[in-house]
Amino acid sequence: MVAEKRNLKALSQKELEFFIRDSGLPLYRAKQLIHWIYEKHAQSIQDITEFSIKLRAKLSEMAYIGGITIVNRQASEDGTEKFLLGLHDGESIESVLLPEGNRLTLCISSQVGCAMNCGFCLTGTLGFKRNLEAHEIVDQILTVSRIIEPAKLTNIVFMGMGEPLANFDEVVEALWRITAYMKISPKRITLSTAGIVPKILELPHKAPPVNLAISLNAATDAVRDAIMPINKTYPLRALLAACRRFPLKHRRRITFEYVLLQGVNDSIEDAQRLLSLLRTIPSKVNLIPLNSCEGSAFRRPDDETVLRFQEVLLKGGLTAFIRKSKGQAILAACGQLKAGYR
Ligand code: SF4
């Protein structure tokens, strides 16, 4: 029986070392493979010119370097680019490239669809299909890095489709590969969660020290229960207690994302409540006026309301930014990923 060829990207470091050893090759070949795949972006074993023709032929009989395919690429006038990426089983995900000053951030997905069902999020309405494997998470970065060369990604955010902490093991493995293999500093990686409390507590023990962002969006349990069902399992008190316990390096803070929804969470009282909730946590707040779009039950507050909300936070001593939603024209903004493809 002929053994099935192995996708080298799908192997963990240990599995790769076993594979190399079982193939009768010295262990340092595993390191070379990692270097060529993750730093030199080799797409096929034939690209690894450091290996002799004979070695490449031998390896090609047993293995291959898999990848995801770019199904569609759309650019917005503000420079945002959205990539629809095809997976091996016919499913697809999206990644969004966000240039801003000298930063080039890639927003990546962790699941196909999402089970969290946040009321303001069009991605959530797609439902949940499956978790991404670690290599599919990392492949989004490899694929986009390759096509933007010689430019380099400066930041990675887990804010695309899916709830990263609901796919904990694969996301943690992906984080190790991104930091150790691709040499992207954990300081430049942000993981955003809707608030799966036990996994927030576990993350610092298992993963490299990446930044944490909480998709908060409400300052009372009543409002949060209504727009984010996860809050019924892990209410604000438990969520913020977990944030207080999250270890932060010097001068680092937790980011709280707050999508402003007209008449739902955008009052002065909401801002005051938010202020008192976050007072004891080193935090910064990103206020994101909703992207009103077809299919959403919520509306964007007017600019005056947004500014007033921010002012309350600033006066109370919180760092608070108003984030322009980028890529709105191509449905690449928060909560809109894949919505246009349905
Ligand atoms: S906001 Fe995030 S966690 Fe909530 S449904 Fe959308 S993708 Fe899922």
Short mmCIF file of C-alpha atoms and ligand atoms in Angstrom, two decimals:
data_model
loop_
_atom_site.label_atom_id
_atom_site.label_comp_id
_atom_site.label_asym_id
_atom_site.label_seq_id
_atom_site.Cartn_x
_atom_site.Cartn_y
_atom_site.Cartn_z
CA MET A 1 0.00 0.00 0.00
CA VAL A 2 1.34 3.46 -0.89
CA ALA A 3 1.39 5.80 2.12
CA GLU A 4 -0.59 9.00 1.70
CA LYS A 5 1.53 12.09 1.11
CA ARG A 6 1.81 14.36 4.15
CA ASN A 7 1.09 18.08 4.08
CA LEU A 8 4.18 19.47 5.81
CA LYS A 9 2.29 22.56 6.99
CA ALA A 10 -0.24 20.39 8.80
CA LEU A 11 2.48 18.86 11.00
CA SER A 12 3.42 20.21 14.41
CA GLN A 13 7.13 20.57 15.15
CA LYS A 14 7.17 17.19 16.90
CA GLU A 15 5.30 15.51 14.03
CA LEU A 16 7.65 17.09 11.52
CA GLU A 17 10.65 15.78 13.45
CA PHE A 18 9.15 12.26 13.54
CA PHE A 19 8.48 12.49 9.82
CA ILE A 20 12.07 13.53 9.10
CA ARG A 21 13.47 10.81 11.35
CA ASP A 22 11.20 8.13 9.83
CA SER A 23 12.35 9.24 6.38
CA GLY A 24 15.92 8.46 7.40
CA LEU A 25 17.00 12.11 7.30
CA PRO A 26 19.00 14.05 9.91
CA LEU A 27 16.94 16.17 12.31
CA TYR A 28 18.35 19.49 11.09
CA ARG A 29 16.33 19.00 7.91
CA ALA A 30 13.18 19.71 9.96
CA LYS A 31 14.58 23.13 10.92
CA GLN A 32 15.44 23.84 7.31
CA LEU A 33 11.93 22.92 6.21
CA ILE A 34 10.43 25.25 8.82
CA HIS A 35 12.72 28.08 7.66
CA TRP A 36 11.82 27.60 4.00
CA ILE A 37 8.08 27.24 4.55
CA TYR A 38 7.53 29.98 7.13
CA GLU A 39 10.22 32.54 6.36
CA LYS A 40 11.03 32.02 2.71
CA HIS A 41 7.42 31.19 1.79
CA ALA A 42 8.23 28.07 -0.23
CA GLN A 43 5.08 26.82 -1.92
CA SER A 44 6.45 23.53 -3.10
CA ILE A 45 9.27 21.22 -2.10
CA GLN A 46 10.87 22.07 -5.45
CA ASP A 47 11.26 25.70 -4.23
CA ILE A 48 13.66 24.58 -1.51
CA THR A 49 16.83 25.14 -3.48
CA GLU A 50 18.97 24.54 -0.42
CA PHE A 51 18.11 20.83 -0.85
CA SER A 52 19.75 18.76 -3.56
CA ILE A 53 17.61 17.72 -6.53
CA LYS A 54 17.78 14.15 -5.21
CA LEU A 55 16.54 15.14 -1.74
CA ARG A 56 13.73 17.26 -3.19
CA ALA A 57 12.63 14.31 -5.33
CA LYS A 58 12.74 11.95 -2.35
CA LEU A 59 10.73 14.31 -0.14
CA SER A 60 8.22 15.02 -2.92
CA GLU A 61 7.37 11.33 -3.05
CA MET A 62 6.31 11.41 0.60
CA ALA A 63 5.12 14.95 1.26
CA TYR A 64 3.96 18.25 -0.15
CA ILE A 65 3.52 21.83 1.00
CA GLY A 66 -0.22 22.53 1.05
CA GLY A 67 -1.80 25.94 0.92
CA ILE A 68 -4.98 27.91 0.67
CA THR A 69 -6.06 29.59 -2.55
CA ILE A 70 -7.07 33.15 -3.21
CA VAL A 71 -10.61 32.96 -4.58
CA ASN A 72 -11.22 36.68 -4.67
CA ARG A 73 -9.36 39.88 -3.82
CA GLN A 74 -11.14 43.19 -3.44
CA ALA A 75 -9.63 46.59 -2.74
CA SER A 76 -11.42 49.50 -1.12
CA GLU A 77 -10.67 53.17 -1.79
CA ASP A 78 -9.29 53.58 1.73
CA GLY A 79 -6.57 51.00 0.94
CA THR A 80 -8.22 48.09 2.74
CA GLU A 81 -8.05 44.81 0.87
CA LYS A 82 -10.24 41.80 1.49
CA PHE A 83 -9.18 38.29 0.53
CA LEU A 84 -11.62 35.42 0.11
CA LEU A 85 -9.54 32.30 0.68
CA GLY A 86 -10.48 28.77 -0.35
CA LEU A 87 -9.78 25.80 1.94
CA HIS A 88 -9.09 22.18 0.96
CA ASP A 89 -12.67 21.05 1.68
CA GLY A 90 -14.36 23.74 -0.40
CA GLU A 91 -15.09 26.04 2.57
CA SER A 92 -13.85 29.62 2.50
CA ILE A 93 -12.76 32.30 4.93
CA GLU A 94 -11.74 35.92 4.77
CA SER A 95 -8.69 37.92 5.78
CA VAL A 96 -8.46 41.69 5.60
CA LEU A 97 -5.34 43.77 5.00
CA LEU A 98 -5.45 47.16 6.71
CA PRO A 99 -2.75 49.70 5.86
CA GLU A 100 -2.51 52.62 8.27
CA GLY A 101 0.51 54.92 8.30
CA ASN A 102 3.54 52.68 8.52
CA ARG A 103 1.50 49.79 9.91
CA LEU A 104 0.30 46.97 7.75
CA THR A 105 -2.13 44.86 9.74
CA LEU A 106 -3.68 41.58 8.70
CA CYS A 107 -6.97 40.64 10.29
CA ILE A 108 -7.35 36.86 10.20
CA SER A 109 -10.12 34.32 10.78
CA SER A 110 -10.06 31.47 13.29
CA GLN A 111 -13.22 29.58 12.31
CA VAL A 112 -15.43 29.09 9.27
CA GLY A 113 -18.46 31.09 10.42
CA CYS A 114 -19.10 31.74 14.10
CA ALA A 115 -21.36 30.25 16.76
CA MET A 116 -21.43 33.28 19.07
CA ASN A 117 -24.43 34.87 17.38
CA CYS A 118 -23.77 38.47 18.41
CA GLY A 119 -26.82 40.47 17.41
CA PHE A 120 -25.00 43.27 15.57
CA CYS A 121 -22.68 40.97 13.59
CA LEU A 122 -23.46 39.83 10.08
CA THR A 123 -20.72 37.21 10.23
CA GLY A 124 -22.58 35.56 13.10
CA THR A 125 -25.70 35.18 10.98
CA LEU A 126 -23.80 32.76 8.74
CA GLY A 127 -23.75 30.22 11.57
CA PHE A 128 -20.84 28.00 12.48
CA LYS A 129 -19.32 25.58 9.97
CA ARG A 130 -16.06 24.36 11.48
CA ASN A 131 -12.89 25.26 13.33
CA LEU A 132 -9.83 26.16 11.33
CA GLU A 133 -6.75 24.02 11.81
CA ALA A 134 -3.59 25.77 13.01
CA HIS A 135 -2.02 25.62 9.56
CA GLU A 136 -5.11 27.20 7.97
CA ILE A 137 -4.86 30.08 10.44
CA VAL A 138 -1.14 30.56 9.73
CA ASP A 139 -1.65 30.11 5.99
CA GLN A 140 -3.70 33.30 5.84
CA ILE A 141 -0.58 35.18 6.91
CA LEU A 142 1.72 33.22 4.60
CA THR A 143 -0.56 33.71 1.59
CA VAL A 144 -1.00 37.46 2.06
CA SER A 145 2.69 37.98 3.01
CA ARG A 146 3.74 36.34 -0.23
CA ILE A 147 1.65 38.54 -2.44
CA ILE A 148 2.48 41.84 -0.75
CA GLU A 149 6.25 41.27 -0.91
CA PRO A 150 8.53 43.22 -0.57
CA ALA A 151 6.18 44.93 1.92
CA LYS A 152 5.92 43.18 5.28
CA LEU A 153 3.03 42.72 7.67
CA THR A 154 3.66 44.59 10.90
CA ASN A 155 0.66 43.46 12.97
CA ILE A 156 -1.72 40.51 13.16
CA VAL A 157 -5.17 40.68 14.70
CA PHE A 158 -7.49 37.75 15.35
CA MET A 159 -10.65 39.70 14.60
CA GLY A 160 -11.89 38.06 11.43
CA MET A 161 -14.50 35.33 11.22
CA GLY A 162 -14.97 33.25 14.33
CA GLU A 163 -14.30 33.34 18.07
CA PRO A 164 -10.59 32.46 18.52
CA LEU A 165 -10.97 31.15 22.08
CA ALA A 166 -13.68 28.71 20.93
CA ASN A 167 -10.94 27.11 18.80
CA PHE A 168 -8.38 27.31 21.59
CA ASP A 169 -5.87 24.52 20.83
CA GLU A 170 -5.52 25.32 17.14
CA VAL A 171 -5.25 29.06 17.81
CA VAL A 172 -2.57 28.48 20.47
CA GLU A 173 -0.59 26.24 18.09
CA ALA A 174 -0.97 28.89 15.37
CA LEU A 175 0.30 31.58 17.76
CA TRP A 176 3.43 29.56 18.48
CA ARG A 177 4.10 29.12 14.79
CA ILE A 178 3.50 32.79 14.01
CA THR A 179 5.89 33.90 16.74
CA ALA A 180 8.53 31.16 16.65
CA TYR A 181 8.58 30.24 12.95
CA MET A 182 7.58 33.52 11.32
CA LYS A 183 9.36 35.67 13.95
CA ILE A 184 6.45 38.04 14.46
CA SER A 185 6.67 39.48 17.98
CA PRO A 186 3.74 38.63 20.31
CA LYS A 187 3.60 42.39 21.02
CA ARG A 188 2.36 42.83 17.49
CA ILE A 189 -0.39 40.23 17.74
CA THR A 190 -3.82 40.89 19.23
CA LEU A 191 -6.39 38.25 19.98
CA SER A 192 -9.95 39.47 20.28
CA THR A 193 -12.60 37.52 22.14
CA ALA A 194 -16.31 37.88 22.87
CA GLY A 195 -15.45 36.73 26.40
CA ILE A 196 -14.97 33.00 26.99
CA VAL A 197 -13.77 33.47 30.55
CA PRO A 198 -12.04 30.11 31.32
CA LYS A 199 -10.04 30.41 28.11
CA ILE A 200 -9.01 34.01 28.86
CA LEU A 201 -7.57 32.68 32.12
CA GLU A 202 -5.87 29.74 30.38
CA LEU A 203 -4.40 31.72 27.48
CA PRO A 204 -1.37 33.23 29.28
CA HIS A 205 -0.34 29.75 30.50
CA LYS A 206 -0.47 28.18 27.06
CA ALA A 207 0.26 30.83 24.43
CA PRO A 208 2.96 33.43 23.75
CA PRO A 209 2.21 36.76 25.52
CA VAL A 210 -0.02 38.33 22.88
CA ASN A 211 -2.27 41.33 23.42
CA LEU A 212 -5.84 40.74 24.52
CA ALA A 213 -8.88 42.56 23.16
CA ILE A 214 -12.37 42.13 24.54
CA SER A 215 -15.37 42.70 22.34
CA LEU A 216 -17.37 44.34 25.14
CA ASN A 217 -20.11 46.41 23.49
CA ALA A 218 -22.21 46.98 26.60
CA ALA A 219 -21.84 48.27 30.14
CA THR A 220 -24.72 46.35 31.72
CA ASP A 221 -25.58 42.66 31.72
CA ALA A 222 -29.07 43.42 30.46
CA VAL A 223 -27.80 45.09 27.30
CA ARG A 224 -24.95 42.64 26.82
CA ASP A 225 -27.26 39.65 27.29
CA ALA A 226 -29.46 41.09 24.56
CA ILE A 227 -26.72 41.66 21.98
CA MET A 228 -24.13 39.01 22.94
CA PRO A 229 -25.56 35.63 24.08
CA ILE A 230 -22.14 34.61 25.49
CA ASN A 231 -22.81 37.10 28.31
CA LYS A 232 -25.49 34.79 29.74
CA THR A 233 -22.77 32.20 30.39
CA TYR A 234 -20.00 34.62 31.35
CA PRO A 235 -21.52 37.87 32.63
CA LEU A 236 -19.65 41.16 32.92
CA ARG A 237 -18.52 40.58 36.48
CA ALA A 238 -16.78 37.30 35.61
CA LEU A 239 -15.41 38.70 32.35
CA LEU A 240 -13.87 41.77 33.97
CA ALA A 241 -12.50 39.71 36.87
CA ALA A 242 -10.70 37.54 34.27
CA CYS A 243 -9.35 40.70 32.63
CA ARG A 244 -8.01 41.90 35.99
CA ARG A 245 -6.14 38.60 36.34
CA PHE A 246 -4.72 38.71 32.80
CA PRO A 247 -0.95 39.27 33.14
CA LEU A 248 0.17 42.44 31.39
CA LYS A 249 3.74 43.41 30.62
CA HIS A 250 4.97 46.92 31.43
CA ARG A 251 2.85 49.62 29.73
CA ARG A 252 0.59 47.12 28.02
CA ARG A 253 -3.17 47.35 28.28
CA ILE A 254 -6.26 45.38 27.40
CA THR A 255 -8.23 46.78 24.49
CA PHE A 256 -11.98 46.96 24.90
CA GLU A 257 -13.93 47.18 21.68
CA TYR A 258 -17.26 48.88 21.93
CA VAL A 259 -19.48 48.91 18.86
CA LEU A 260 -21.83 51.86 19.27
CA LEU A 261 -25.44 51.02 18.44
CA GLN A 262 -27.97 53.80 18.21
CA GLY A 263 -30.34 53.85 21.18
CA VAL A 264 -28.93 50.60 22.58
CA ASN A 265 -25.57 51.32 24.24
CA ASP A 266 -24.68 54.86 23.20
CA SER A 267 -26.07 57.05 26.01
CA ILE A 268 -24.11 59.25 28.42
CA GLU A 269 -25.15 56.87 31.22
CA ASP A 270 -23.69 53.94 29.25
CA ALA A 271 -20.41 55.86 28.91
CA GLN A 272 -20.38 56.58 32.66
CA ARG A 273 -21.07 52.93 33.48
CA LEU A 274 -18.32 51.84 31.09
CA LEU A 275 -15.95 54.24 32.78
CA SER A 276 -16.61 52.80 36.21
CA LEU A 277 -16.35 49.21 34.95
CA LEU A 278 -12.92 49.78 33.42
CA ARG A 279 -11.43 52.07 36.04
CA THR A 280 -9.44 49.32 37.74
CA ILE A 281 -8.16 47.66 34.55
CA PRO A 282 -5.24 48.99 32.48
CA SER A 283 -7.32 49.52 29.39
CA LYS A 284 -7.94 51.41 26.23
CA VAL A 285 -11.27 51.63 24.50
CA ASN A 286 -11.92 51.50 20.79
CA LEU A 287 -15.28 53.01 19.99
CA ILE A 288 -16.57 51.66 16.71
CA PRO A 289 -19.72 53.30 15.36
CA LEU A 290 -21.67 50.42 13.77
CA ASN A 291 -21.44 49.87 10.05
CA SER A 292 -25.10 50.22 9.23
CA CYS A 293 -25.76 47.93 6.34
CA GLU A 294 -28.51 45.91 4.80
CA GLY A 295 -29.61 43.05 6.98
CA SER A 296 -28.64 44.69 10.28
CA ALA A 297 -31.32 45.39 12.88
CA PHE A 298 -29.18 48.14 14.41
CA ARG A 299 -28.27 51.66 13.34
CA ARG A 300 -25.17 53.78 13.61
CA PRO A 301 -25.39 56.66 16.10
CA ASP A 302 -24.77 60.16 14.74
CA ASP A 303 -21.32 61.72 15.03
CA GLU A 304 -22.35 64.01 17.86
CA THR A 305 -23.47 61.08 20.03
CA VAL A 306 -20.22 59.25 19.30
CA LEU A 307 -18.12 62.29 20.25
CA ARG A 308 -20.14 62.84 23.43
CA PHE A 309 -19.62 59.22 24.43
CA GLN A 310 -15.88 59.51 23.88
CA GLU A 311 -15.71 62.76 25.83
CA VAL A 312 -17.17 61.12 28.95
CA LEU A 313 -14.50 58.42 28.81
CA LEU A 314 -11.67 60.88 28.16
CA LYS A 315 -12.77 63.19 30.96
CA GLY A 316 -12.85 60.18 33.29
CA GLY A 317 -9.21 59.44 32.45
CA LEU A 318 -9.72 56.50 30.06
CA THR A 319 -7.87 56.25 26.77
CA ALA A 320 -10.59 56.09 24.13
CA PHE A 321 -10.32 56.22 20.36
CA ILE A 322 -13.01 56.44 17.75
CA ARG A 323 -12.18 53.88 15.10
CA LYS A 324 -13.28 54.55 11.60
CA SER A 325 -14.54 51.32 10.14
CA LYS A 326 -12.34 50.65 7.19
CA GLY A 327 -13.30 48.76 4.08
CA GLN A 328 -17.00 49.42 4.44
CA ALA A 329 -17.54 49.58 0.68
CA ILE A 330 -16.31 46.01 0.27
CA LEU A 331 -17.92 44.65 3.46
CA ALA A 332 -14.54 44.18 5.07
CA ALA A 333 -15.40 46.02 8.25
CA CYS A 334 -15.96 44.52 11.69
CA GLY A 335 -18.87 42.13 11.78
CA GLN A 336 -19.30 42.10 8.02
CA LEU A 337 -16.89 39.44 6.91
CA LYS A 338 -18.31 37.02 4.40
CA ALA A 339 -21.69 38.70 4.72
CA GLY A 340 -21.51 39.85 1.12
CA TYR A 341 -20.87 36.36 -0.18
CA ARG A 342 -23.95 34.68 1.13
S1 SF4 B 1 -18.78 39.65 16.66
FE1 SF4 B 1 -17.17 38.09 16.57
S2 SF4 B 1 -17.79 36.60 18.16
FE2 SF4 B 1 -19.63 37.84 17.70
S3 SF4 B 1 -20.71 36.66 16.09
FE3 SF4 B 1 -19.38 38.16 15.06
S4 SF4 B 1 -17.50 37.00 14.59
FE4 SF4 B 1 -18.62 35.86 16.19
#
